[in-house]
mmCIF file of C-alpha atoms in Angstrom:
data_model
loop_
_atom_site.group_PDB
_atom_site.id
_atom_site.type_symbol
_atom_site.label_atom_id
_atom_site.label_comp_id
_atom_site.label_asym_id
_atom_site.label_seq_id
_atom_site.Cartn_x
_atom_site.Cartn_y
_atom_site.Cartn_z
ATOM 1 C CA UNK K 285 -37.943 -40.457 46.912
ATOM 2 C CA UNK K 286 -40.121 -37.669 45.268
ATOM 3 C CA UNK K 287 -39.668 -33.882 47.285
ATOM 4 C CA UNK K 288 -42.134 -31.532 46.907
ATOM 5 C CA UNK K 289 -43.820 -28.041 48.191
ATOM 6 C CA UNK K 290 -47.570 -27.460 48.303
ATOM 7 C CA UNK K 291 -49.245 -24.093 48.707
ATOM 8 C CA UNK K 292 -52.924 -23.250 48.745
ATOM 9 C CA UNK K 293 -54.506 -20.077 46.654
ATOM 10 C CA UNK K 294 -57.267 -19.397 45.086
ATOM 11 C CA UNK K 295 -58.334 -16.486 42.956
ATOM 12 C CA UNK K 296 -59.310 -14.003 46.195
ATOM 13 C CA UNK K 297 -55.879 -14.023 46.776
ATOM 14 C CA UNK K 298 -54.307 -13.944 43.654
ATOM 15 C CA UNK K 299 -51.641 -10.786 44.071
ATOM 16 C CA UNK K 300 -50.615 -12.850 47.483
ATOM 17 C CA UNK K 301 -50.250 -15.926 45.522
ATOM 18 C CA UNK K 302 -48.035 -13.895 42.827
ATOM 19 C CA UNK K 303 -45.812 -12.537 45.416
ATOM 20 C CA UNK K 304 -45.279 -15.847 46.951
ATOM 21 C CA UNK K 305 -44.305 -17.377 43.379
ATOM 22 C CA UNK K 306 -42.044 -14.771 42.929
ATOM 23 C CA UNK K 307 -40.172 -15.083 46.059
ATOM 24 C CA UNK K 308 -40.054 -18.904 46.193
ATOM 25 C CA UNK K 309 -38.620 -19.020 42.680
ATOM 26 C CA UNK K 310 -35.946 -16.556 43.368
ATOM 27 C CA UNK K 311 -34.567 -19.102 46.008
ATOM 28 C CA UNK K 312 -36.307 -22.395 45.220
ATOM 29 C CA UNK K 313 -35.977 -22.568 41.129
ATOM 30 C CA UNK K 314 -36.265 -26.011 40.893
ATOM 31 C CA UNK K 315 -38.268 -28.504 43.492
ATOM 32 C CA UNK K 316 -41.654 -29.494 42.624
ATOM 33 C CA UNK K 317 -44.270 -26.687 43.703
ATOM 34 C CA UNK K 318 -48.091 -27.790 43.548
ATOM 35 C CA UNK K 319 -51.191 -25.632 43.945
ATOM 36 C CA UNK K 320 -53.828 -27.405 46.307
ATOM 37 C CA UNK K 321 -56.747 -25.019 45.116
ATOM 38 C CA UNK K 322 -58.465 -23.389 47.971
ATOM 39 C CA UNK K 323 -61.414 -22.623 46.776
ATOM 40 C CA UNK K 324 -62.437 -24.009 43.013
ATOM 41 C CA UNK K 325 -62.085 -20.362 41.512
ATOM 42 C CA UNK K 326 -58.437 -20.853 40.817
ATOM 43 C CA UNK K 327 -58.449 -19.940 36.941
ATOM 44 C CA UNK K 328 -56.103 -16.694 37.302
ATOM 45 C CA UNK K 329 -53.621 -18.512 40.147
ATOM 46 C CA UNK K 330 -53.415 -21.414 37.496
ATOM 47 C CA UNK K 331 -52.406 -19.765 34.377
ATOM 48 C CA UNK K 332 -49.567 -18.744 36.526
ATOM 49 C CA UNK K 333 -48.266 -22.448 36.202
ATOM 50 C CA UNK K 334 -45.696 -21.721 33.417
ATOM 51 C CA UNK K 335 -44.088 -18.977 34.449
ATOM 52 C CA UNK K 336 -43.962 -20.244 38.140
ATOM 53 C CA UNK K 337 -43.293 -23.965 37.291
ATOM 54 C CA UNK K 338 -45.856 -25.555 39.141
ATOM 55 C CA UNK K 339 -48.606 -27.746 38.622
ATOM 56 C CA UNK K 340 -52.178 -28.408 40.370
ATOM 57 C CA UNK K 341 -53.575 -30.530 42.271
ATOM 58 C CA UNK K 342 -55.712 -33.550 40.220
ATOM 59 C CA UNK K 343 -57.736 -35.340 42.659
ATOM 60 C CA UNK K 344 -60.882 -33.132 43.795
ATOM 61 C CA UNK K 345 -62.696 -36.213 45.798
ATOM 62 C CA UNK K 346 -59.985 -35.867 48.480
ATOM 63 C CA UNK K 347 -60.494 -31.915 48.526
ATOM 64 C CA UNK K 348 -64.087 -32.711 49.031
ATOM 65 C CA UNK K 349 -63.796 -35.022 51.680
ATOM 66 C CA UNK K 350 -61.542 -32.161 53.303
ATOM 67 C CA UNK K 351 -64.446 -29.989 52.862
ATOM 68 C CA UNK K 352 -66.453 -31.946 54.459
ATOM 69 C CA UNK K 353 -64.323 -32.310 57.826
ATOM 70 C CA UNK K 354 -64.351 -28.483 58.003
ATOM 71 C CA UNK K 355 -68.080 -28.434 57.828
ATOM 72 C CA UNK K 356 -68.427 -30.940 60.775
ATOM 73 C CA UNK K 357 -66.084 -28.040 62.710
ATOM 74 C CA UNK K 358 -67.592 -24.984 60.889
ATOM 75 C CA UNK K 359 -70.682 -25.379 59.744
ATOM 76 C CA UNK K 360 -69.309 -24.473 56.691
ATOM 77 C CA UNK K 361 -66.494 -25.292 53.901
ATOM 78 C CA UNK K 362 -63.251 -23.800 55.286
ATOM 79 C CA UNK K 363 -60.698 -24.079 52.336
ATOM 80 C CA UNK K 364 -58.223 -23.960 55.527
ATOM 81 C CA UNK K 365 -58.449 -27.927 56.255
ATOM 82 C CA UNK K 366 -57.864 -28.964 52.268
ATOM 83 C CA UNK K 367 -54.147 -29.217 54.080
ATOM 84 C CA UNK K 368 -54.809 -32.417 55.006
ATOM 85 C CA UNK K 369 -54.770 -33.407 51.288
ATOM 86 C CA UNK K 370 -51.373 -33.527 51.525
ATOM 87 C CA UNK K 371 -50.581 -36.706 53.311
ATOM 88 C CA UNK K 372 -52.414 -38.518 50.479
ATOM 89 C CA UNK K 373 -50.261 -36.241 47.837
ATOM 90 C CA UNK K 374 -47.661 -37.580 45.249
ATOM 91 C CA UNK K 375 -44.263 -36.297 46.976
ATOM 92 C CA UNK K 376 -42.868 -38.796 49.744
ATOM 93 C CA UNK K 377 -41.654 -35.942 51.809
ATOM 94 C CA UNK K 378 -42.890 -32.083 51.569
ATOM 95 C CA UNK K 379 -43.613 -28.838 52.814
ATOM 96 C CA UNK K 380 -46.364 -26.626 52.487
ATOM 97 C CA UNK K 381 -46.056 -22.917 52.770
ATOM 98 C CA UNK K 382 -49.186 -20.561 53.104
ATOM 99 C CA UNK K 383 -49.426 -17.915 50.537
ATOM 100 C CA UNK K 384 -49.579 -14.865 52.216
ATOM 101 C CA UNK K 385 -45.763 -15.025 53.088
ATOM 102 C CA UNK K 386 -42.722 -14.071 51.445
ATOM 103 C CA UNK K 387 -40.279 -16.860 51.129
ATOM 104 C CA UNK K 388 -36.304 -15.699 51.238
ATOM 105 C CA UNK K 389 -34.529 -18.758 51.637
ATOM 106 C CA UNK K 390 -34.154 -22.164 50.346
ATOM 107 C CA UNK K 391 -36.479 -24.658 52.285
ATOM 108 C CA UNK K 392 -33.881 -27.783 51.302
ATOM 109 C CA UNK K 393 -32.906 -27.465 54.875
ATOM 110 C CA UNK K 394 -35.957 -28.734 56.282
ATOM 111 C CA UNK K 395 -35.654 -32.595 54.472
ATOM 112 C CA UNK K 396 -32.685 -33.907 56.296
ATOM 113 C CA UNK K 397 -34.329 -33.126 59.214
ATOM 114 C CA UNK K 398 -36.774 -34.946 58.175
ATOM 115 C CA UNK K 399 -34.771 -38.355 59.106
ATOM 116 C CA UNK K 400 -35.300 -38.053 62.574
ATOM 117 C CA UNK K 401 -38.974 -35.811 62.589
ATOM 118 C CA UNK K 402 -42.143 -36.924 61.359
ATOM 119 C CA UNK K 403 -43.159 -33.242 61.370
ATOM 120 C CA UNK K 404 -41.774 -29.969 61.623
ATOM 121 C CA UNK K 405 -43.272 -27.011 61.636
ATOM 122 C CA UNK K 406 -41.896 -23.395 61.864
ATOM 123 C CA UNK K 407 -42.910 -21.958 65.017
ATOM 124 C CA UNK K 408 -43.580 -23.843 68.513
ATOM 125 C CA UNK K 409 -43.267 -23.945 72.207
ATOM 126 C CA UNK K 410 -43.910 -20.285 72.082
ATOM 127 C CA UNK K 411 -45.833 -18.979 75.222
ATOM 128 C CA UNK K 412 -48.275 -16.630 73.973
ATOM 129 C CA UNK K 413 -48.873 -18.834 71.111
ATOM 130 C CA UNK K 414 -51.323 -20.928 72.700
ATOM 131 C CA UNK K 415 -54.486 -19.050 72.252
ATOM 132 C CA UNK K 416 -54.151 -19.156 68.311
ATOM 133 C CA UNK K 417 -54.648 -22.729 69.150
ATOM 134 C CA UNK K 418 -56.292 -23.579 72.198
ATOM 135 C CA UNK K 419 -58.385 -21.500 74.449
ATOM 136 C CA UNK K 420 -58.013 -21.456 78.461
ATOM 137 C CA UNK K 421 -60.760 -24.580 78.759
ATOM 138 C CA UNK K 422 -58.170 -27.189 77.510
ATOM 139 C CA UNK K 423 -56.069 -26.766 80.259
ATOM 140 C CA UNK K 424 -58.763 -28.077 82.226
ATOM 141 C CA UNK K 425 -59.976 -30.756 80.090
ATOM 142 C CA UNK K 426 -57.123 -32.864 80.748
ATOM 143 C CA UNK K 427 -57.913 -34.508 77.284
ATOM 144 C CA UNK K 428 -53.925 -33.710 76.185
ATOM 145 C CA UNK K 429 -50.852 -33.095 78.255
ATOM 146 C CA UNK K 430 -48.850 -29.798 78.946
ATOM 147 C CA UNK K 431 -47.034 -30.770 77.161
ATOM 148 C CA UNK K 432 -49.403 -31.394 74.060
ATOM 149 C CA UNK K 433 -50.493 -28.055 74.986
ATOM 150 C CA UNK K 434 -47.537 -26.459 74.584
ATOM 151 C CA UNK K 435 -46.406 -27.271 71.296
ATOM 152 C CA UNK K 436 -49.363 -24.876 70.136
ATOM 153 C CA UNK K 437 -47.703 -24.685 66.351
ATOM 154 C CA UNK K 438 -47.997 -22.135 63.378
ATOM 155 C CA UNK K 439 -49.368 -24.699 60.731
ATOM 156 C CA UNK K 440 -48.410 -21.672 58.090
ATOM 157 C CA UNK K 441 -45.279 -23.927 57.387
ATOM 158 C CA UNK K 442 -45.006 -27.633 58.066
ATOM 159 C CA UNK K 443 -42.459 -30.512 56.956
ATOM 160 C CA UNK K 444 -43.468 -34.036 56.619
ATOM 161 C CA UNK K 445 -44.268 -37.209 54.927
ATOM 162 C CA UNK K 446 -46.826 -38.695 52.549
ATOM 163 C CA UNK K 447 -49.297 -41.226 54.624
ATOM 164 C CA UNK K 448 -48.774 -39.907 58.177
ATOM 165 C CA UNK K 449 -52.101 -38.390 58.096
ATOM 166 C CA UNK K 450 -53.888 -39.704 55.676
ATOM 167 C CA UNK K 451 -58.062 -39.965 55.533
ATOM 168 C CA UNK K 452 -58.138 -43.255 56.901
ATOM 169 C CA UNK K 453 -55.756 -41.484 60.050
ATOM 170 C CA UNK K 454 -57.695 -37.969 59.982
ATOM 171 C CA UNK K 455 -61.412 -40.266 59.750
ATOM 172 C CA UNK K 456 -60.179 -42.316 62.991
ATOM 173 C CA UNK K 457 -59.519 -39.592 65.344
ATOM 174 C CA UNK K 458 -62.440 -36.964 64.032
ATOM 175 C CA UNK K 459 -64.609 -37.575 66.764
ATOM 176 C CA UNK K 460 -62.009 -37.167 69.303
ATOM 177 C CA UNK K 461 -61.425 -34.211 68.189
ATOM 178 C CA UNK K 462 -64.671 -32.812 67.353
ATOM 179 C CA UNK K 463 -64.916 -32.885 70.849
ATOM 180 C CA UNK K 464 -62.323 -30.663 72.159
ATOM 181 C CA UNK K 465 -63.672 -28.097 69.856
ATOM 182 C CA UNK K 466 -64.842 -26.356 72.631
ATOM 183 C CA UNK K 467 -61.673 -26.199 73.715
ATOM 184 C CA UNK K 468 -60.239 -24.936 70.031
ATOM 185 C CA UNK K 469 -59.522 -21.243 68.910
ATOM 186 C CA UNK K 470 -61.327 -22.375 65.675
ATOM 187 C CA UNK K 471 -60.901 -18.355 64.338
ATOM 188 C CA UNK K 472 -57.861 -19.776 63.523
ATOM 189 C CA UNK K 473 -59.580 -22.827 61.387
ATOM 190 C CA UNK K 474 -57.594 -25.821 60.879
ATOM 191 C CA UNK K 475 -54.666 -25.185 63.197
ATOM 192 C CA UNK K 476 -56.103 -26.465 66.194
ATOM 193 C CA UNK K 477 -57.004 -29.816 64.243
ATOM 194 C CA UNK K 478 -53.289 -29.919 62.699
ATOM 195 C CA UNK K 479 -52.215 -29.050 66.168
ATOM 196 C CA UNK K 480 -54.368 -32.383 68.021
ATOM 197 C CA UNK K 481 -53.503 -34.518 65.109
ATOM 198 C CA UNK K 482 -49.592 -34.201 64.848
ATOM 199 C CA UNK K 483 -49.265 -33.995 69.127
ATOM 200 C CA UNK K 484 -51.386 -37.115 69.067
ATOM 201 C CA UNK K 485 -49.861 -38.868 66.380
ATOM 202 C CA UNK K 486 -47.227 -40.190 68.728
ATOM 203 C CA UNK K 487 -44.460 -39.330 66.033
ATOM 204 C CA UNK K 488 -41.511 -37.216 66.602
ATOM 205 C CA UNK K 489 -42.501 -33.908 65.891
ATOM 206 C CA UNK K 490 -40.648 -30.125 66.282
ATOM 207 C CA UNK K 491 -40.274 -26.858 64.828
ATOM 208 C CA UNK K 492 -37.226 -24.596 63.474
ATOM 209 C CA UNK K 493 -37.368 -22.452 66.012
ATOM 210 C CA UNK K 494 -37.169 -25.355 68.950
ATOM 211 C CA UNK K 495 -34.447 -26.800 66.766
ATOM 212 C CA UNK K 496 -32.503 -23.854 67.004
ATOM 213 C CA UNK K 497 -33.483 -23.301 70.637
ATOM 214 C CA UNK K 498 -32.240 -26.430 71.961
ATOM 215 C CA UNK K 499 -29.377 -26.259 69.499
ATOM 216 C CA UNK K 500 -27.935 -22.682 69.699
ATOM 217 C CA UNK K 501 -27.528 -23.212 66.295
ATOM 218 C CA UNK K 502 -28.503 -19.484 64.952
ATOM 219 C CA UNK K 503 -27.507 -20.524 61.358
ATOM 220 C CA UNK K 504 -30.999 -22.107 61.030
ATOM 221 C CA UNK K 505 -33.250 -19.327 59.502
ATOM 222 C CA UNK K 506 -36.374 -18.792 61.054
ATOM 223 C CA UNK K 507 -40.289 -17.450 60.222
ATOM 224 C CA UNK K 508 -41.049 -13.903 61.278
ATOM 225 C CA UNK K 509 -44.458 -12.408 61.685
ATOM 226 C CA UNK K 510 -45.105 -9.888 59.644
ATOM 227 C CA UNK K 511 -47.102 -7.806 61.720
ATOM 228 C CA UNK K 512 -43.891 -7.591 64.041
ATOM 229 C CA UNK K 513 -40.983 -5.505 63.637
ATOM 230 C CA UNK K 514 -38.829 -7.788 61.613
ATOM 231 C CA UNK K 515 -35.858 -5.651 60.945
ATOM 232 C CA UNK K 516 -34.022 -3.967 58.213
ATOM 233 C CA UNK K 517 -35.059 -4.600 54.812
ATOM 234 C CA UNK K 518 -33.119 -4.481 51.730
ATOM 235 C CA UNK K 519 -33.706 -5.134 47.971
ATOM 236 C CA UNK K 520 -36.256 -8.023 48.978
ATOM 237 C CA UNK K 521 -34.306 -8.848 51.826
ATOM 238 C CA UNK K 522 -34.336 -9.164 55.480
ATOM 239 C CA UNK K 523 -31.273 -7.879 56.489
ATOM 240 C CA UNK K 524 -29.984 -10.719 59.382
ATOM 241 C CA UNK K 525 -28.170 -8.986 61.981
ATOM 242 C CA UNK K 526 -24.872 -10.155 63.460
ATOM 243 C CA UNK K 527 -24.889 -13.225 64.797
ATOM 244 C CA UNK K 528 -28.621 -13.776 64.138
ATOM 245 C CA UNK K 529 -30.710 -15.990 62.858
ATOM 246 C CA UNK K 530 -31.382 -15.964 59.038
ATOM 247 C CA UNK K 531 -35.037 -15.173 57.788
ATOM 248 C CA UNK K 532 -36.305 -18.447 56.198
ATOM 249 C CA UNK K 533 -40.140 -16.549 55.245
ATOM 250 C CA UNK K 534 -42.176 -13.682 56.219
ATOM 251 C CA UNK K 535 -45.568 -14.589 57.400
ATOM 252 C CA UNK K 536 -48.284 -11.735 57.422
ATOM 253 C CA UNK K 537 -50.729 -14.353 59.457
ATOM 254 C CA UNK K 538 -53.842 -12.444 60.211
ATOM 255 C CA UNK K 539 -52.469 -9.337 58.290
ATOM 256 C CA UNK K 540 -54.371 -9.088 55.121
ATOM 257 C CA UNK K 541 -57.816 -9.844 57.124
ATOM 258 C CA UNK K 542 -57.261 -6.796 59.643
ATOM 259 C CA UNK K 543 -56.592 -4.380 56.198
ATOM 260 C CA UNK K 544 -59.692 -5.920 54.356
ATOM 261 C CA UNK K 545 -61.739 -5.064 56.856
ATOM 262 C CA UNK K 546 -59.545 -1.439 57.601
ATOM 263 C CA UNK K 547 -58.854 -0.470 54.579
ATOM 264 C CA UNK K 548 -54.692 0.452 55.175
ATOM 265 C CA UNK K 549 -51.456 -1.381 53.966
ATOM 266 C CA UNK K 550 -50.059 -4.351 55.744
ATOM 267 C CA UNK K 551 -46.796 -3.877 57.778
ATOM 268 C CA UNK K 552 -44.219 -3.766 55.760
ATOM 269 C CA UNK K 553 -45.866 -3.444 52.609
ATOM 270 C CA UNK K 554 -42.433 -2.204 50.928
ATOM 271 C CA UNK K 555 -40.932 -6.359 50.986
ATOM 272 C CA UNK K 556 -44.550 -7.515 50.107
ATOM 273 C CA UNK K 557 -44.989 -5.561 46.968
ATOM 274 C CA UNK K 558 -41.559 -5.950 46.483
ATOM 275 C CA UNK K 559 -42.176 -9.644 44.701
ATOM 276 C CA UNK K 560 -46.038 -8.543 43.760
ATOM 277 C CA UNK K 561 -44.583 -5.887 41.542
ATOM 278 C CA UNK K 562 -41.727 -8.509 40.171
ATOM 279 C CA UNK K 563 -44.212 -9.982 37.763
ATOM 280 C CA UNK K 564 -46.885 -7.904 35.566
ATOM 281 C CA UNK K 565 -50.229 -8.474 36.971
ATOM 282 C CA UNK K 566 -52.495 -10.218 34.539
#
């Protein structure tokens, strides 16, 4: 069985991508790591390959046909929805990671887990999650359950396996949901499609944080937000607190938009430029 991790990056976000490498290496230095290119100006993030040790992804006509599923939601190529690559990728089991986090932990935990999920993500079940996924309308709909609903997951970080949602899968249940777009927060771009497709799937699916919820078992580490207070850090480090939960990644979702378009520094810039400034920028 072939293990693997996926991000996506493109050029735009190239000092993200570099602080992501940085802190994945430091506590992953030796599963597979493959670039799914967001966009095709990927030329900088790529010559990063050596020093990183990871490779990129080889088979465009899938990233096209991704392209062309955002467009039917969109209007437009979202780079968001080449995720759904994935299932059609090399490694039998993975995890992809979004690039604008910092990564402080090993993600080996997630694969045994893997024997009894089909999918796990980082972050679900969380009450005023929902509208980052659906707006009010669904609830009405009654196209999904509450329960459906509810699951409303983070699609920053998800576990699973190769052909669970392949084309053939994603191609058979488009028009479905094409039609709850009306119903999706689709600022949010591919989540609420991830979100139909794995509730839908009628596979066992859950997150860390449920895991550890149901579990009481605070030794699983966890995503933080980074636009939340996440606690102390320390020399690239989240300091966990007694008897807390470890941090697994730091996610600045939404973060580097609101500062493009303010001009400031993201919260807690000081762990973020931490693994930025860990490699000379090219």
């Amino acid at each position: 069985m072939r293990r693997g991790v996926y991000f996506l990056a493109n050029d735009t976000v190239y000092e993200q991508a570099v602080a992501f490498l940085s802190s994945f290496r430091r506590f992953n230095p030796t599963i597979p790591l493959r670039l799914v290119p967001f966009a095709d100006n990927v030329e900088r993030v790529a010559a990063l390959a050596s020093r990183f040790s990871f490779d990129v992804w080889q088979r465009p006509e899938l990233l096209r046909e991704c392209d062309d599923i955002s467009k039917r939601f969109h209007g437009e190529v979202a780079g968001q929805y080449r995720k759904l690559a994935m299932w059609s990728g090399e490694f039998d089991e993975f995890v992809y990671i979004d690039c604008d986090t910092v990564v402080l932990h090993s993600i080996d935990l997630v694969f045994p887990h893997l024997a009894n999920f089909d999918f796990i993500v980082s972050n679900s079940n969380v009450p005023d999650a929902r509208r980052w996924v659906w707006r009010d309308s669904i609830l009405r709909a009654r196209a999904l359950s509450p329960r459906q609903i509810s699951f409303a997951a983070n699609t920053g970080f998800v576990g699973s396996k190769r052909g669970l949602l392949d084309m053939d899968t994603v191609r058979a249940k488009l028009d479905r949901a094409l039609a709850l777009a009306p119903h999706m927060e689709l600022l949010c771009r591919e989540q609420p499609l991830l979100n139909y497709l794995i509730v839908t799937s009628g596979r066992p699916h859950t997150s860390l944080l449920a895991m550890m919820v149901v579990s009481g078992d605070m030794s699983i580490p966890l995503e933080r937000w980074g636009g939340a207070d996440i606690g102390v850090v320390r020399d690239g480090q989240v300091v966990t607190p007694e008897g807390g939960s470890p941090t697994l990644l730091v996610h600045w979702a939404g973060e580097f938009q609101k500062v493009r378009s303010e001009s400031g520094r993201i919260p807690h810039h000081e762990l973020w430029s931490y693994y930025r400034d860990l490699v000379p920028q090219a």
